[in-house]
Structures are given as structure tokens and as C-alpha cells.
Amino acid sequence: MSSFSFADFSKSLTKSIAFSAEGDEEMKEPWNAGVALLNMPYLRESYDDFLRFIKSHKHNEPYDVVMKRGSKVAAPSDQGAYLKFYAETKEFLSTKFNDKPYYLHKGKKPGEVSKVLHFHGAKPHDYLGHWLGIPCSSGVAFLCELTESKPEERPMLCPGLKSFADAITSDGTALLEEYCEFTLGKKAGPRYASICVYFFSTMAEKKPEEIYNCGRIALDANRDGK
């Protein structure tokens, strides 16, 4: 991940919204709203119409969004509402502003592909828990399984977990301890909360070049009974 400014965006900023790809990193259509570029003056101008549009949508069903090739795809909740209402003005946001830890980035170096990393679906503790034998919830299990054999093949996973570790320990370990207790501790017990604290503390202490296989660091922590 690296810093960025308006100079990193296209000279022609979106009139309304810009969303990026979701599960398929090669998809070049706006879809995922997890990280978005929003033209706030235009959204304020269209706010009342947008609210009326939402209220007219009955039974909480997905929104049918028309893709570039003409097919219709069901889009859920707020994401679908934005994509449907702003269909004529929406733009594609480069995946480097909504990178995912499970993307492969074949032929690219991490520094070339990521400005903002989005832990889409599976969160940091989910990946750690999966390596420790704690099943991920059904909704994100397929993402956890992508890292099962060789997490180093997902070039932004370990750097992303280190960035998370750096941030959550920047003012000490109190926030990390609370996070681990509420996530893995609540799900699997105090021992796993302790391993969680040890793992992310270790990740924060290590240099970037030392965390290429964060799955191994997790397994070592589990083996040593941290």
C-alpha cells in the first residue's frame, strides 16, 4: 500500500460514483462499493431523488444492474441501489484503490498494484483462524480457502496483514487484545485470542521482507502454544 493524491486519479473524475471490481480482478466494470470514489456535490444534488428511488424498491430484493454486454446481474443492498440509480454516470475505479488480499496480480509487483487494500469478505482474523484450523463462516470460507496451500501466491495478503498489524498496534496492544478477544477468543477460546495477539504483534515487529509467508508464522505460533 502507498500514499496517493488526486493526481493518481483520471483527469476526468466521475460525475457520480466510481466503484471497482469484486471477486474477479480482471473485471473492468464498476461493482464493489467497499472502497468508492464519490462526487459529493452531485450526490447531494441528487439525494432526494435517490431516496425516493430507494423507497420505491419493494421487498428488499436485489437490484437488476445492466452490465456492459447487456446482461442483467442482481446486485444487493446499497451497492445495487447506487449502481442502478447512477447507471448512466457511474465509472470504473481502478483496482489499485480497492485491492483485495486474495487477488493474484500475475506479472505485477505489489508496489505497482495497491494504493488501498480492502479486506473484502474475510477479515484479518478469518485468515489467521483458517490457518489455525478454525473454520471461516460460510459466507467467506471460499476466500479463506484460496490461501490454504500457499498464501505467498496472494502477493498482497501478507503485506496487507502486516499493514493491519502495524495500524492496530500503533498505540500499543490494547486495541489488538480487544480485537482478538472479540473475534477468535469469542469463537474458539482464550488460547486462540492469545495466539492472535502474538501473531499480529509479531507481524508488526517484523520487516516487510520477513513476512512473505505469514501462514508459516501463524503455524509456528500455534505449534509453540503462544
mmCIF file of C-alpha atoms in Angstrom, residues 32-113:
data_model
loop_
_atom_site.group_PDB
_atom_site.id
_atom_site.type_symbol
_atom_site.label_atom_id
_atom_site.label_comp_id
_atom_site.label_asym_id
_atom_site.label_seq_id
_atom_site.Cartn_x
_atom_site.Cartn_y
_atom_site.Cartn_z
ATOM 1 C CA ASN A 32 -17.836 -3.350 -5.400
ATOM 2 C CA ALA A 33 -18.703 -0.414 -3.138
ATOM 3 C CA GLY A 34 -16.286 -1.319 -0.338
ATOM 4 C CA VAL A 35 -13.981 1.480 -1.468
ATOM 5 C CA ALA A 36 -15.613 4.121 -3.617
ATOM 6 C CA LEU A 37 -14.885 7.470 -5.215
ATOM 7 C CA LEU A 38 -17.937 9.697 -4.771
ATOM 8 C CA ASN A 39 -18.700 13.068 -6.337
ATOM 9 C CA MET A 40 -20.278 14.583 -3.254
ATOM 10 C CA PRO A 41 -21.703 17.787 -4.811
ATOM 11 C CA TYR A 42 -23.577 15.711 -7.414
ATOM 12 C CA LEU A 43 -24.712 13.144 -4.824
ATOM 13 C CA ARG A 44 -26.086 15.934 -2.651
ATOM 14 C CA GLU A 45 -27.865 17.379 -5.675
ATOM 15 C CA SER A 46 -29.481 14.021 -6.495
ATOM 16 C CA TYR A 47 -30.041 12.967 -2.885
ATOM 17 C CA ASP A 48 -33.822 13.448 -2.727
ATOM 18 C CA ASP A 49 -34.352 11.571 -5.995
ATOM 19 C CA PHE A 50 -32.079 8.794 -4.742
ATOM 20 C CA LEU A 51 -34.119 8.445 -1.536
ATOM 21 C CA ARG A 52 -37.351 8.243 -3.494
ATOM 22 C CA PHE A 53 -35.786 5.588 -5.705
ATOM 23 C CA ILE A 54 -34.800 3.501 -2.684
ATOM 24 C CA LYS A 55 -38.213 3.816 -1.048
ATOM 25 C CA SER A 56 -39.914 2.691 -4.250
ATOM 26 C CA HIS A 57 -37.906 -0.553 -4.232
ATOM 27 C CA LYS A 58 -40.099 -3.149 -2.560
ATOM 28 C CA HIS A 59 -39.444 -6.320 -0.554
ATOM 29 C CA ASN A 60 -35.695 -5.721 -0.163
ATOM 30 C CA GLU A 61 -34.925 -7.671 -3.330
ATOM 31 C CA PRO A 62 -31.612 -7.245 -5.216
ATOM 32 C CA TYR A 63 -31.388 -4.612 -7.920
ATOM 33 C CA ASP A 64 -31.043 -5.718 -11.540
ATOM 34 C CA VAL A 65 -27.929 -3.987 -12.864
ATOM 35 C CA VAL A 66 -27.247 -3.949 -16.600
ATOM 36 C CA MET A 67 -23.649 -4.806 -17.467
ATOM 37 C CA LYS A 68 -21.669 -3.545 -20.474
ATOM 38 C CA ARG A 69 -22.572 -6.556 -22.596
ATOM 39 C CA GLY A 70 -26.250 -6.132 -21.867
ATOM 40 C CA SER A 71 -26.704 -8.907 -19.312
ATOM 41 C CA LYS A 72 -28.522 -8.222 -16.057
ATOM 42 C CA VAL A 73 -26.912 -9.153 -12.761
ATOM 43 C CA ALA A 74 -28.545 -8.999 -9.333
ATOM 44 C CA ALA A 75 -26.744 -6.556 -7.060
ATOM 45 C CA PRO A 76 -27.584 -6.430 -3.341
ATOM 46 C CA SER A 77 -28.449 -3.687 -0.918
ATOM 47 C CA ASP A 78 -26.716 -0.282 -1.014
ATOM 48 C CA GLN A 79 -24.308 -1.445 -3.707
ATOM 49 C CA GLY A 80 -27.172 -2.340 -6.013
ATOM 50 C CA ALA A 81 -29.047 0.867 -5.295
ATOM 51 C CA TYR A 82 -26.067 3.018 -6.240
ATOM 52 C CA LEU A 83 -25.276 1.025 -9.371
ATOM 53 C CA LYS A 84 -28.878 1.044 -10.565
ATOM 54 C CA PHE A 85 -29.687 4.687 -9.822
ATOM 55 C CA TYR A 86 -26.425 6.100 -11.179
ATOM 56 C CA ALA A 87 -26.242 3.676 -14.105
ATOM 57 C CA GLU A 88 -25.747 6.415 -16.703
ATOM 58 C CA THR A 89 -22.901 8.189 -14.910
ATOM 59 C CA LYS A 90 -21.069 5.510 -12.910
ATOM 60 C CA GLU A 91 -17.383 4.930 -13.651
ATOM 61 C CA PHE A 92 -14.857 2.170 -13.036
ATOM 62 C CA LEU A 93 -12.404 2.719 -10.192
ATOM 63 C CA SER A 94 -9.001 1.120 -10.704
ATOM 64 C CA THR A 95 -8.487 -1.961 -8.545
ATOM 65 C CA LYS A 96 -5.360 -0.366 -7.081
ATOM 66 C CA PHE A 97 -7.776 1.748 -4.996
ATOM 67 C CA ASN A 98 -9.817 -1.321 -3.988
ATOM 68 C CA ASP A 99 -7.269 -4.108 -3.965
ATOM 69 C CA LYS A 100 -8.169 -7.429 -2.339
ATOM 70 C CA PRO A 101 -5.813 -9.705 -0.372
ATOM 71 C CA TYR A 102 -6.858 -12.697 -2.486
ATOM 72 C CA TYR A 103 -6.041 -11.127 -5.861
ATOM 73 C CA LEU A 104 -3.217 -12.841 -7.750
ATOM 74 C CA HIS A 105 -1.730 -9.828 -9.591
ATOM 75 C CA LYS A 106 0.057 -12.067 -12.048
ATOM 76 C CA GLY A 107 3.150 -10.411 -13.514
ATOM 77 C CA LYS A 108 2.896 -7.375 -11.243
ATOM 78 C CA LYS A 109 4.832 -6.240 -8.201
ATOM 79 C CA PRO A 110 2.912 -5.289 -5.016
ATOM 80 C CA GLY A 111 4.044 -1.664 -5.256
ATOM 81 C CA GLU A 112 2.506 -1.398 -8.705
ATOM 82 C CA VAL A 113 -0.945 -2.612 -7.819
#
